[in-house]
Amino acid sequence: MIAFPQSDLRWAIHAAAGLSSFSAASVGSPPQRRRPLCISGSAGGGRTSPKPSVCTADELHYVPLPNNEWKLALWRYLPSPQRRRRNHPLLLLSGVGTNAIGYDLAPGSSFARYMSGQGFDTWILEVRGAGLSAKNSLEELKEPLQGLLDTAQVSPITSQLKEFGHRLGNIVDETQQPITQFTGLQNRFSITLEDFWKQLHLIGKYNWDFDHYLEEDVPTAMDYIRNQSRPKDGKLLAIGHSMGGILLYAMLSQDGYRGKCTELASVITLGSSLDYTTSRSSLKTLIPLVDPAKAVNLPVVPLGALLAAIYPLASYPPYLLSWLNPQISAQNMMHPEMFERLVLKNLCTIPAKLLSQLSTAFEKGGLRNRSGTFFYKDHLHKSNVPVLALAGDRDLICPPEAVYETAKLIPENLLTYKVFGEPRGPNYAHYDLVGGRMHPLHPVPCEGVADYGPLPQCKYHVTVREVEPSILHPVSGIIRWM
């Protein structure tokens, strides 16, 4: 397991908690923004909207959750007219606390854009609270948010965040001496946390967990995509990174338990597992952080703001938090500009309830439902869906042994399992499975299926059946599967 420099971590946590000079009064009202709407007549009750600049998809769709004020954002990438259109639309699910940008960092580094270029009607789901998903109605987004930072509203949360930070610091070894304060860091914390403070009106509504995504968000998105793309058999292809893959595993398990005919044609998981107990996952070091959030009744953890604030310590001399970068990407696998965009633009605020439920993946029996009565791994063997489970040899968050712990439960005739990476490189960390560098490779079309050449070298490769149509994994290598 990675060794975190404890004094560095302790100091950074306390620095985040000690922003005594930052107050609600220091943040002005957000500027008024006008976002005109174009209401489509499409099935499923969704709406399309002129895209904000951050959205690089061909279309942006909003899908209302039933009996809920949230509207899910769906980024759509239309299939290339130069390619044979695939039989099934493709759904991409992101990791915990991330948005759609991870699948579409830039024109030359876009998982989603590549897949649409290969003929897939490609959709990225932003679950509630992530990216462009919206709590207010779309009409309300056209109006300025008045009284957003009312002191009476902000002060309790401010106190909770400070107490949370101090409790996190106490987890780290008390005997370690904090390092000298990095010049100007507190000012950077103040600046990068402003976006978080501006969302405080939503914090009281950040009360969902993993099961809400599983039972409401993903099925709602799938229904909408099915109505838009209209596949003949009513099924979708799905790729999930990290928590996105966990959601897909959980869905397969539920369908198997209920004897339900699945709505997924096939599944690819990237760095995902339902059970981390036997692995050396670096997340085990952070699991104790869930308890301080509970202790101070903090409803959210502002992951995006905190990582953006400490990013200079990991990426610029004197590299005080250099252990952070390998958690995301292996050496030389991402261009520095892409890495910075990923850290600063891809991360979001996470509900404490979500983290609390996900932490059960590190307990005996693995991830379970909110009531603790259903262990998701127990029914994977009942699935009838082909699964490709991919792992990175340098993935510190979800190591290969964690990926295999879940993948081995899939029926043998349906499983393909690969670990990418070589001792001399290239190596693949957690995000490299989605957006790491690779040399350009050109597909050679074959009858009915695209042959994209040899697979990257794998440490070990458990393949029981190759399933078509095949997919090129646009960054970490070639996948002749799916």
PDB file of N, CA and C in Angstrom, residues 372-461:
ATOM      1  N   GLY A 372     -27.963  -2.715   4.950  1.00  0.00           N
ATOM      2  CA  GLY A 372     -27.008  -3.739   5.347  1.00  0.00           C
ATOM      3  C   GLY A 372     -27.496  -5.157   5.174  1.00  0.00           C
ATOM      4  N   THR A 373     -28.588  -5.344   4.452  1.00  0.00           N
ATOM      5  CA  THR A 373     -29.195  -6.674   4.331  1.00  0.00           C
ATOM      6  C   THR A 373     -28.891  -7.365   3.007  1.00  0.00           C
ATOM      7  N   PHE A 374     -28.318  -6.642   2.041  1.00  0.00           N
ATOM      8  CA  PHE A 374     -28.060  -7.210   0.718  1.00  0.00           C
ATOM      9  C   PHE A 374     -26.608  -6.952   0.346  1.00  0.00           C
ATOM     10  N   PHE A 375     -25.838  -8.025   0.177  1.00  0.00           N
ATOM     11  CA  PHE A 375     -24.443  -7.917  -0.238  1.00  0.00           C
ATOM     12  C   PHE A 375     -24.392  -8.096  -1.756  1.00  0.00           C
ATOM     13  N   TYR A 376     -23.936  -7.062  -2.440  1.00  0.00           N
ATOM     14  CA  TYR A 376     -24.051  -7.046  -3.895  1.00  0.00           C
ATOM     15  C   TYR A 376     -23.229  -8.133  -4.575  1.00  0.00           C
ATOM     16  N   LYS A 377     -22.117  -8.541  -3.994  1.00  0.00           N
ATOM     17  CA  LYS A 377     -21.294  -9.555  -4.645  1.00  0.00           C
ATOM     18  C   LYS A 377     -21.917 -10.947  -4.576  1.00  0.00           C
ATOM     19  N   ASP A 378     -22.860 -11.150  -3.671  1.00  0.00           N
ATOM     20  CA  ASP A 378     -23.393 -12.491  -3.438  1.00  0.00           C
ATOM     21  C   ASP A 378     -24.184 -13.051  -4.614  1.00  0.00           C
ATOM     22  N   HIS A 379     -24.640 -12.182  -5.508  1.00  0.00           N
ATOM     23  CA  HIS A 379     -25.528 -12.662  -6.573  1.00  0.00           C
ATOM     24  C   HIS A 379     -24.972 -12.399  -7.972  1.00  0.00           C
ATOM     25  N   LEU A 380     -23.692 -12.027  -8.056  1.00  0.00           N
ATOM     26  CA  LEU A 380     -23.089 -11.801  -9.370  1.00  0.00           C
ATOM     27  C   LEU A 380     -23.033 -13.080 -10.196  1.00  0.00           C
ATOM     28  N   HIS A 381     -22.913 -14.216  -9.534  1.00  0.00           N
ATOM     29  CA  HIS A 381     -22.801 -15.484 -10.259  1.00  0.00           C
ATOM     30  C   HIS A 381     -24.077 -15.822 -11.022  1.00  0.00           C
ATOM     31  N   LYS A 382     -25.164 -15.106 -10.732  1.00  0.00           N
ATOM     32  CA  LYS A 382     -26.429 -15.352 -11.419  1.00  0.00           C
ATOM     33  C   LYS A 382     -26.572 -14.509 -12.687  1.00  0.00           C
ATOM     34  N   SER A 383     -25.600 -13.651 -12.945  1.00  0.00           N
ATOM     35  CA  SER A 383     -25.696 -12.753 -14.097  1.00  0.00           C
ATOM     36  C   SER A 383     -25.508 -13.525 -15.401  1.00  0.00           C
ATOM     37  N   ASN A 384     -26.155 -13.045 -16.454  1.00  0.00           N
ATOM     38  CA  ASN A 384     -25.989 -13.637 -17.782  1.00  0.00           C
ATOM     39  C   ASN A 384     -25.469 -12.619 -18.782  1.00  0.00           C
ATOM     40  N   VAL A 385     -24.775 -11.594 -18.287  1.00  0.00           N
ATOM     41  CA  VAL A 385     -24.272 -10.511 -19.131  1.00  0.00           C
ATOM     42  C   VAL A 385     -22.755 -10.635 -19.290  1.00  0.00           C
ATOM     43  N   PRO A 386     -22.225 -10.566 -20.517  1.00  0.00           N
ATOM     44  CA  PRO A 386     -20.777 -10.584 -20.711  1.00  0.00           C
ATOM     45  C   PRO A 386     -20.119  -9.383 -20.030  1.00  0.00           C
ATOM     46  N   VAL A 387     -19.015  -9.628 -19.336  1.00  0.00           N
ATOM     47  CA  VAL A 387     -18.314  -8.583 -18.590  1.00  0.00           C
ATOM     48  C   VAL A 387     -16.834  -8.599 -18.945  1.00  0.00           C
ATOM     49  N   LEU A 388     -16.307  -7.436 -19.262  1.00  0.00           N
ATOM     50  CA  LEU A 388     -14.868  -7.237 -19.398  1.00  0.00           C
ATOM     51  C   LEU A 388     -14.415  -6.402 -18.219  1.00  0.00           C
ATOM     52  N   ALA A 389     -13.566  -6.965 -17.364  1.00  0.00           N
ATOM     53  CA  ALA A 389     -13.068  -6.264 -16.178  1.00  0.00           C
ATOM     54  C   ALA A 389     -11.612  -5.895 -16.409  1.00  0.00           C
ATOM     55  N   LEU A 390     -11.318  -4.596 -16.412  1.00  0.00           N
ATOM     56  CA  LEU A 390      -9.970  -4.112 -16.667  1.00  0.00           C
ATOM     57  C   LEU A 390      -9.351  -3.541 -15.404  1.00  0.00           C
ATOM     58  N   ALA A 391      -8.057  -3.799 -15.242  1.00  0.00           N
ATOM     59  CA  ALA A 391      -7.302  -3.275 -14.105  1.00  0.00           C
ATOM     60  C   ALA A 391      -6.008  -2.661 -14.613  1.00  0.00           C
ATOM     61  N   GLY A 392      -5.464  -1.713 -13.843  1.00  0.00           N
ATOM     62  CA  GLY A 392      -4.175  -1.113 -14.151  1.00  0.00           C
ATOM     63  C   GLY A 392      -3.113  -1.620 -13.195  1.00  0.00           C
ATOM     64  N   ASP A 393      -1.920  -1.914 -13.720  1.00  0.00           N
ATOM     65  CA  ASP A 393      -0.881  -2.501 -12.873  1.00  0.00           C
ATOM     66  C   ASP A 393      -0.396  -1.552 -11.786  1.00  0.00           C
ATOM     67  N   ARG A 394      -0.579  -0.242 -11.983  1.00  0.00           N
ATOM     68  CA  ARG A 394      -0.171   0.743 -10.978  1.00  0.00           C
ATOM     69  C   ARG A 394      -1.375   1.451 -10.367  1.00  0.00           C
ATOM     70  N   ASP A 395      -2.504   0.820 -10.410  1.00  0.00           N
ATOM     71  CA  ASP A 395      -3.708   1.414  -9.814  1.00  0.00           C
ATOM     72  C   ASP A 395      -3.636   1.223  -8.306  1.00  0.00           C
ATOM     73  N   LEU A 396      -3.388   2.304  -7.591  1.00  0.00           N
ATOM     74  CA  LEU A 396      -3.274   2.247  -6.138  1.00  0.00           C
ATOM     75  C   LEU A 396      -4.636   2.288  -5.461  1.00  0.00           C
ATOM     76  N   ILE A 397      -5.619   2.842  -6.150  1.00  0.00           N
ATOM     77  CA  ILE A 397      -6.962   2.965  -5.585  1.00  0.00           C
ATOM     78  C   ILE A 397      -7.725   1.651  -5.692  1.00  0.00           C
ATOM     79  N   CYS A 398      -7.714   1.061  -6.871  1.00  0.00           N
ATOM     80  CA  CYS A 398      -8.365  -0.240  -7.072  1.00  0.00           C
ATOM     81  C   CYS A 398      -7.359  -1.182  -7.724  1.00  0.00           C
ATOM     82  N   PRO A 399      -6.478  -1.789  -6.930  1.00  0.00           N
ATOM     83  CA  PRO A 399      -5.422  -2.651  -7.470  1.00  0.00           C
ATOM     84  C   PRO A 399      -5.992  -3.866  -8.194  1.00  0.00           C
ATOM     85  N   PRO A 400      -5.174  -4.515  -9.020  1.00  0.00           N
ATOM     86  CA  PRO A 400      -5.653  -5.689  -9.761  1.00  0.00           C
ATOM     87  C   PRO A 400      -6.292  -6.753  -8.883  1.00  0.00           C
ATOM     88  N   GLU A 401      -5.737  -6.962  -7.671  1.00  0.00           N
ATOM     89  CA  GLU A 401      -6.323  -8.002  -6.822  1.00  0.00           C
ATOM     90  C   GLU A 401      -7.741  -7.648  -6.390  1.00  0.00           C
ATOM     91  N   ALA A 402      -8.027  -6.342  -6.260  1.00  0.00           N
ATOM     92  CA  ALA A 402      -9.394  -5.925  -5.923  1.00  0.00           C
ATOM     93  C   ALA A 402     -10.327  -6.143  -7.107  1.00  0.00           C
ATOM     94  N   VAL A 403      -9.855  -5.794  -8.306  1.00  0.00           N
ATOM     95  CA  VAL A 403     -10.671  -6.005  -9.503  1.00  0.00           C
ATOM     96  C   VAL A 403     -10.999  -7.487  -9.664  1.00  0.00           C
ATOM     97  N   TYR A 404      -9.989  -8.328  -9.475  1.00  0.00           N
ATOM     98  CA  TYR A 404     -10.203  -9.766  -9.662  1.00  0.00           C
ATOM     99  C   TYR A 404     -11.123 -10.348  -8.593  1.00  0.00           C
ATOM    100  N   GLU A 405     -11.086  -9.792  -7.387  1.00  0.00           N
ATOM    101  CA  GLU A 405     -11.927 -10.290  -6.297  1.00  0.00           C
ATOM    102  C   GLU A 405     -13.402 -10.266  -6.683  1.00  0.00           C
ATOM    103  N   THR A 406     -13.783  -9.278  -7.482  1.00  0.00           N
ATOM    104  CA  THR A 406     -15.164  -9.209  -7.966  1.00  0.00           C
ATOM    105  C   THR A 406     -15.333  -9.934  -9.295  1.00  0.00           C
ATOM    106  N   ALA A 407     -14.376  -9.745 -10.209  1.00  0.00           N
ATOM    107  CA  ALA A 407     -14.513 -10.328 -11.548  1.00  0.00           C
ATOM    108  C   ALA A 407     -14.635 -11.845 -11.506  1.00  0.00           C
ATOM    109  N   LYS A 408     -13.959 -12.485 -10.566  1.00  0.00           N
ATOM    110  CA  LYS A 408     -13.970 -13.949 -10.516  1.00  0.00           C
ATOM    111  C   LYS A 408     -15.358 -14.516 -10.200  1.00  0.00           C
ATOM    112  N   LEU A 409     -16.264 -13.659  -9.732  1.00  0.00           N
ATOM    113  CA  LEU A 409     -17.611 -14.109  -9.398  1.00  0.00           C
ATOM    114  C   LEU A 409     -18.526 -14.184 -10.617  1.00  0.00           C
ATOM    115  N   ILE A 410     -18.113 -13.543 -11.716  1.00  0.00           N
ATOM    116  CA  ILE A 410     -18.883 -13.600 -12.957  1.00  0.00           C
ATOM    117  C   ILE A 410     -18.753 -15.013 -13.545  1.00  0.00           C
ATOM    118  N   PRO A 411     -19.814 -15.590 -14.082  1.00  0.00           N
ATOM    119  CA  PRO A 411     -19.693 -16.907 -14.717  1.00  0.00           C
ATOM    120  C   PRO A 411     -18.545 -16.941 -15.722  1.00  0.00           C
ATOM    121  N   GLU A 412     -17.778 -18.023 -15.700  1.00  0.00           N
ATOM    122  CA  GLU A 412     -16.551 -18.111 -16.491  1.00  0.00           C
ATOM    123  C   GLU A 412     -16.772 -17.869 -17.969  1.00  0.00           C
ATOM    124  N   ASN A 413     -17.856 -18.373 -18.489  1.00  0.00           N
ATOM    125  CA  ASN A 413     -18.086 -18.234 -19.923  1.00  0.00           C
ATOM    126  C   ASN A 413     -18.435 -16.813 -20.335  1.00  0.00           C
ATOM    127  N   LEU A 414     -18.616 -15.927 -19.356  1.00  0.00           N
ATOM    128  CA  LEU A 414     -18.986 -14.538 -19.653  1.00  0.00           C
ATOM    129  C   LEU A 414     -17.899 -13.542 -19.298  1.00  0.00           C
ATOM    130  N   LEU A 415     -16.795 -14.004 -18.735  1.00  0.00           N
ATOM    131  CA  LEU A 415     -15.790 -13.091 -18.187  1.00  0.00           C
ATOM    132  C   LEU A 415     -14.560 -12.957 -19.073  1.00  0.00           C
ATOM    133  N   THR A 416     -14.143 -11.711 -19.269  1.00  0.00           N
ATOM    134  CA  THR A 416     -12.820 -11.397 -19.791  1.00  0.00           C
ATOM    135  C   THR A 416     -12.166 -10.467 -18.788  1.00  0.00           C
ATOM    136  N   TYR A 417     -10.965 -10.801 -18.359  1.00  0.00           N
ATOM    137  CA  TYR A 417     -10.272 -10.027 -17.320  1.00  0.00           C
ATOM    138  C   TYR A 417      -8.860  -9.716 -17.791  1.00  0.00           C
ATOM    139  N   LYS A 418      -8.480  -8.441 -17.738  1.00  0.00           N
ATOM    140  CA  LYS A 418      -7.165  -8.028 -18.213  1.00  0.00           C
ATOM    141  C   LYS A 418      -6.529  -7.051 -17.229  1.00  0.00           C
ATOM    142  N   VAL A 419      -5.226  -7.159 -17.107  1.00  0.00           N
ATOM    143  CA  VAL A 419      -4.445  -6.188 -16.342  1.00  0.00           C
ATOM    144  C   VAL A 419      -3.449  -5.550 -17.295  1.00  0.00           C
ATOM    145  N   PHE A 420      -3.530  -4.244 -17.465  1.00  0.00           N
ATOM    146  CA  PHE A 420      -2.642  -3.537 -18.375  1.00  0.00           C
ATOM    147  C   PHE A 420      -1.415  -3.026 -17.640  1.00  0.00           C
ATOM    148  N   GLY A 421      -0.252  -3.163 -18.278  1.00  0.00           N
ATOM    149  CA  GLY A 421       0.973  -2.625 -17.717  1.00  0.00           C
ATOM    150  C   GLY A 421       2.127  -3.594 -17.838  1.00  0.00           C
ATOM    151  N   GLU A 422       3.320  -3.032 -17.959  1.00  0.00           N
ATOM    152  CA  GLU A 422       4.545  -3.809 -18.068  1.00  0.00           C
ATOM    153  C   GLU A 422       5.580  -3.263 -17.100  1.00  0.00           C
ATOM    154  N   PRO A 423       6.510  -4.111 -16.622  1.00  0.00           N
ATOM    155  CA  PRO A 423       7.535  -3.641 -15.675  1.00  0.00           C
ATOM    156  C   PRO A 423       8.306  -2.425 -16.185  1.00  0.00           C
ATOM    157  N   ARG A 424       8.581  -2.373 -17.474  1.00  0.00           N
ATOM    158  CA  ARG A 424       9.329  -1.254 -18.046  1.00  0.00           C
ATOM    159  C   ARG A 424       8.412  -0.202 -18.668  1.00  0.00           C
ATOM    160  N   GLY A 425       7.141  -0.345 -18.470  1.00  0.00           N
ATOM    161  CA  GLY A 425       6.184   0.612 -18.992  1.00  0.00           C
ATOM    162  C   GLY A 425       5.638   0.181 -20.342  1.00  0.00           C
ATOM    163  N   PRO A 426       4.516   0.752 -20.722  1.00  0.00           N
ATOM    164  CA  PRO A 426       3.761   1.740 -19.947  1.00  0.00           C
ATOM    165  C   PRO A 426       3.067   1.114 -18.746  1.00  0.00           C
ATOM    166  N   ASN A 427       2.768   1.977 -17.776  1.00  0.00           N
ATOM    167  CA  ASN A 427       2.040   1.561 -16.583  1.00  0.00           C
ATOM    168  C   ASN A 427       0.721   2.325 -16.512  1.00  0.00           C
ATOM    169  N   TYR A 428      -0.239   1.744 -15.811  1.00  0.00           N
ATOM    170  CA  TYR A 428      -1.583   2.313 -15.780  1.00  0.00           C
ATOM    171  C   TYR A 428      -2.072   2.476 -14.349  1.00  0.00           C
ATOM    172  N   ALA A 429      -2.297   3.727 -13.956  1.00  0.00           N
ATOM    173  CA  ALA A 429      -2.892   4.030 -12.653  1.00  0.00           C
ATOM    174  C   ALA A 429      -4.412   4.144 -12.815  1.00  0.00           C
ATOM    175  N   HIS A 430      -5.074   4.664 -11.791  1.00  0.00           N
ATOM    176  CA  HIS A 430      -6.538   4.586 -11.746  1.00  0.00           C
ATOM    177  C   HIS A 430      -7.205   5.306 -12.918  1.00  0.00           C
ATOM    178  N   TYR A 431      -6.795   6.520 -13.212  1.00  0.00           N
ATOM    179  CA  TYR A 431      -7.453   7.245 -14.299  1.00  0.00           C
ATOM    180  C   TYR A 431      -6.888   6.883 -15.669  1.00  0.00           C
ATOM    181  N   ASP A 432      -5.680   6.320 -15.726  1.00  0.00           N
ATOM    182  CA  ASP A 432      -5.077   5.987 -17.014  1.00  0.00           C
ATOM    183  C   ASP A 432      -5.913   4.994 -17.807  1.00  0.00           C
ATOM    184  N   LEU A 433      -6.752   4.232 -17.125  1.00  0.00           N
ATOM    185  CA  LEU A 433      -7.643   3.311 -17.822  1.00  0.00           C
ATOM    186  C   LEU A 433      -8.678   4.054 -18.659  1.00  0.00           C
ATOM    187  N   VAL A 434      -8.838   5.352 -18.388  1.00  0.00           N
ATOM    188  CA  VAL A 434      -9.773   6.178 -19.152  1.00  0.00           C
ATOM    189  C   VAL A 434      -9.035   7.172 -20.035  1.00  0.00           C
ATOM    190  N   GLY A 435      -8.051   7.864 -19.471  1.00  0.00           N
ATOM    191  CA  GLY A 435      -7.477   8.993 -20.185  1.00  0.00           C
ATOM    192  C   GLY A 435      -5.976   9.066 -20.241  1.00  0.00           C
ATOM    193  N   GLY A 436      -5.277   7.941 -20.081  1.00  0.00           N
ATOM    194  CA  GLY A 436      -3.821   7.973 -20.179  1.00  0.00           C
ATOM    195  C   GLY A 436      -3.355   8.087 -21.616  1.00  0.00           C
ATOM    196  N   ARG A 437      -2.076   8.378 -21.788  1.00  0.00           N
ATOM    197  CA  ARG A 437      -1.520   8.514 -23.127  1.00  0.00           C
ATOM    198  C   ARG A 437      -1.402   7.157 -23.816  1.00  0.00           C
ATOM    199  N   MET A 438      -1.435   7.173 -25.128  1.00  0.00           N
ATOM    200  CA  MET A 438      -1.093   5.993 -25.923  1.00  0.00           C
ATOM    201  C   MET A 438      -0.714   6.468 -27.314  1.00  0.00           C
ATOM    202  N   HIS A 439       0.026   5.637 -28.020  1.00  0.00           N
ATOM    203  CA  HIS A 439       0.386   5.984 -29.387  1.00  0.00           C
ATOM    204  C   HIS A 439      -0.812   5.782 -30.300  1.00  0.00           C
ATOM    205  N   PRO A 440      -0.936   6.622 -31.320  1.00  0.00           N
ATOM    206  CA  PRO A 440      -2.076   6.473 -32.226  1.00  0.00           C
ATOM    207  C   PRO A 440      -2.072   5.097 -32.895  1.00  0.00           C
ATOM    208  N   LEU A 441      -3.211   4.470 -32.936  1.00  0.00           N
ATOM    209  CA  LEU A 441      -3.370   3.174 -33.583  1.00  0.00           C
ATOM    210  C   LEU A 441      -4.585   3.259 -34.492  1.00  0.00           C
ATOM    211  N   HIS A 442      -4.463   2.695 -35.656  1.00  0.00           N
ATOM    212  CA  HIS A 442      -5.517   2.875 -36.647  1.00  0.00           C
ATOM    213  C   HIS A 442      -6.282   1.576 -36.847  1.00  0.00           C
ATOM    214  N   PRO A 443      -7.591   1.630 -36.771  1.00  0.00           N
ATOM    215  CA  PRO A 443      -8.391   0.416 -36.924  1.00  0.00           C
ATOM    216  C   PRO A 443      -8.421  -0.086 -38.357  1.00  0.00           C
ATOM    217  N   VAL A 444      -8.504  -1.377 -38.496  1.00  0.00           N
ATOM    218  CA  VAL A 444      -8.671  -2.002 -39.798  1.00  0.00           C
ATOM    219  C   VAL A 444     -10.026  -2.697 -39.807  1.00  0.00           C
ATOM    220  N   PRO A 445     -11.007  -2.158 -40.524  1.00  0.00           N
ATOM    221  CA  PRO A 445     -12.349  -2.739 -40.470  1.00  0.00           C
ATOM    222  C   PRO A 445     -12.380  -4.173 -40.985  1.00  0.00           C
ATOM    223  N   CYS A 446     -13.156  -4.998 -40.303  1.00  0.00           N
ATOM    224  CA  CYS A 446     -13.398  -6.370 -40.728  1.00  0.00           C
ATOM    225  C   CYS A 446     -14.904  -6.576 -40.861  1.00  0.00           C
ATOM    226  N   GLU A 447     -15.299  -7.704 -41.381  1.00  0.00           N
ATOM    227  CA  GLU A 447     -16.713  -7.986 -41.576  1.00  0.00           C
ATOM    228  C   GLU A 447     -17.429  -8.122 -40.242  1.00  0.00           C
ATOM    229  N   GLY A 448     -18.327  -7.180 -39.938  1.00  0.00           N
ATOM    230  CA  GLY A 448     -19.166  -7.288 -38.752  1.00  0.00           C
ATOM    231  C   GLY A 448     -18.507  -6.858 -37.467  1.00  0.00           C
ATOM    232  N   VAL A 449     -17.199  -6.710 -37.470  1.00  0.00           N
ATOM    233  CA  VAL A 449     -16.520  -6.340 -36.236  1.00  0.00           C
ATOM    234  C   VAL A 449     -15.222  -5.654 -36.610  1.00  0.00           C
ATOM    235  N   ALA A 450     -14.810  -4.674 -35.838  1.00  0.00           N
ATOM    236  CA  ALA A 450     -13.579  -3.946 -36.137  1.00  0.00           C
ATOM    237  C   ALA A 450     -12.404  -4.628 -35.461  1.00  0.00           C
ATOM    238  N   ASP A 451     -11.332  -4.839 -36.217  1.00  0.00           N
ATOM    239  CA  ASP A 451     -10.127  -5.451 -35.662  1.00  0.00           C
ATOM    240  C   ASP A 451      -9.116  -4.338 -35.445  1.00  0.00           C
ATOM    241  N   TYR A 452      -8.804  -4.068 -34.214  1.00  0.00           N
ATOM    242  CA  TYR A 452      -7.961  -2.928 -33.913  1.00  0.00           C
ATOM    243  C   TYR A 452      -6.520  -3.326 -33.625  1.00  0.00           C
ATOM    244  N   GLY A 453      -6.111  -4.501 -34.088  1.00  0.00           N
ATOM    245  CA  GLY A 453      -4.726  -4.887 -33.887  1.00  0.00           C
ATOM    246  C   GLY A 453      -4.498  -5.524 -32.539  1.00  0.00           C
ATOM    247  N   PRO A 454      -3.238  -5.741 -32.186  1.00  0.00           N
ATOM    248  CA  PRO A 454      -2.925  -6.493 -30.961  1.00  0.00           C
ATOM    249  C   PRO A 454      -3.272  -5.719 -29.704  1.00  0.00           C
ATOM    250  N   LEU A 455      -3.633  -6.458 -28.678  1.00  0.00           N
ATOM    251  CA  LEU A 455      -3.879  -5.854 -27.373  1.00  0.00           C
ATOM    252  C   LEU A 455      -2.576  -5.393 -26.763  1.00  0.00           C
ATOM    253  N   PRO A 456      -2.617  -4.383 -25.903  1.00  0.00           N
ATOM    254  CA  PRO A 456      -1.423  -4.022 -25.151  1.00  0.00           C
ATOM    255  C   PRO A 456      -0.980  -5.204 -24.295  1.00  0.00           C
ATOM    256  N   GLN A 457       0.286  -5.195 -23.929  1.00  0.00           N
ATOM    257  CA  GLN A 457       0.792  -6.268 -23.087  1.00  0.00           C
ATOM    258  C   GLN A 457       0.074  -6.258 -21.743  1.00  0.00           C
ATOM    259  N   CYS A 458      -0.298  -7.427 -21.267  1.00  0.00           N
ATOM    260  CA  CYS A 458      -1.004  -7.565 -20.004  1.00  0.00           C
ATOM    261  C   CYS A 458      -0.202  -8.452 -19.073  1.00  0.00           C
ATOM    262  N   LYS A 459      -0.245  -8.177 -17.806  1.00  0.00           N
ATOM    263  CA  LYS A 459       0.415  -9.036 -16.827  1.00  0.00           C
ATOM    264  C   LYS A 459      -0.181 -10.429 -16.854  1.00  0.00           C
ATOM    265  N   TYR A 460      -1.479 -10.486 -16.801  1.00  0.00           N
ATOM    266  CA  TYR A 460      -2.157 -11.761 -16.923  1.00  0.00           C
ATOM    267  C   TYR A 460      -3.506 -11.513 -17.563  1.00  0.00           C
ATOM    268  N   HIS A 461      -4.017 -12.519 -18.167  1.00  0.00           N
ATOM    269  CA  HIS A 461      -5.164 -12.328 -19.052  1.00  0.00           C
ATOM    270  C   HIS A 461      -6.061 -13.551 -18.917  1.00  0.00           C
TER     271      HIS A 461
END
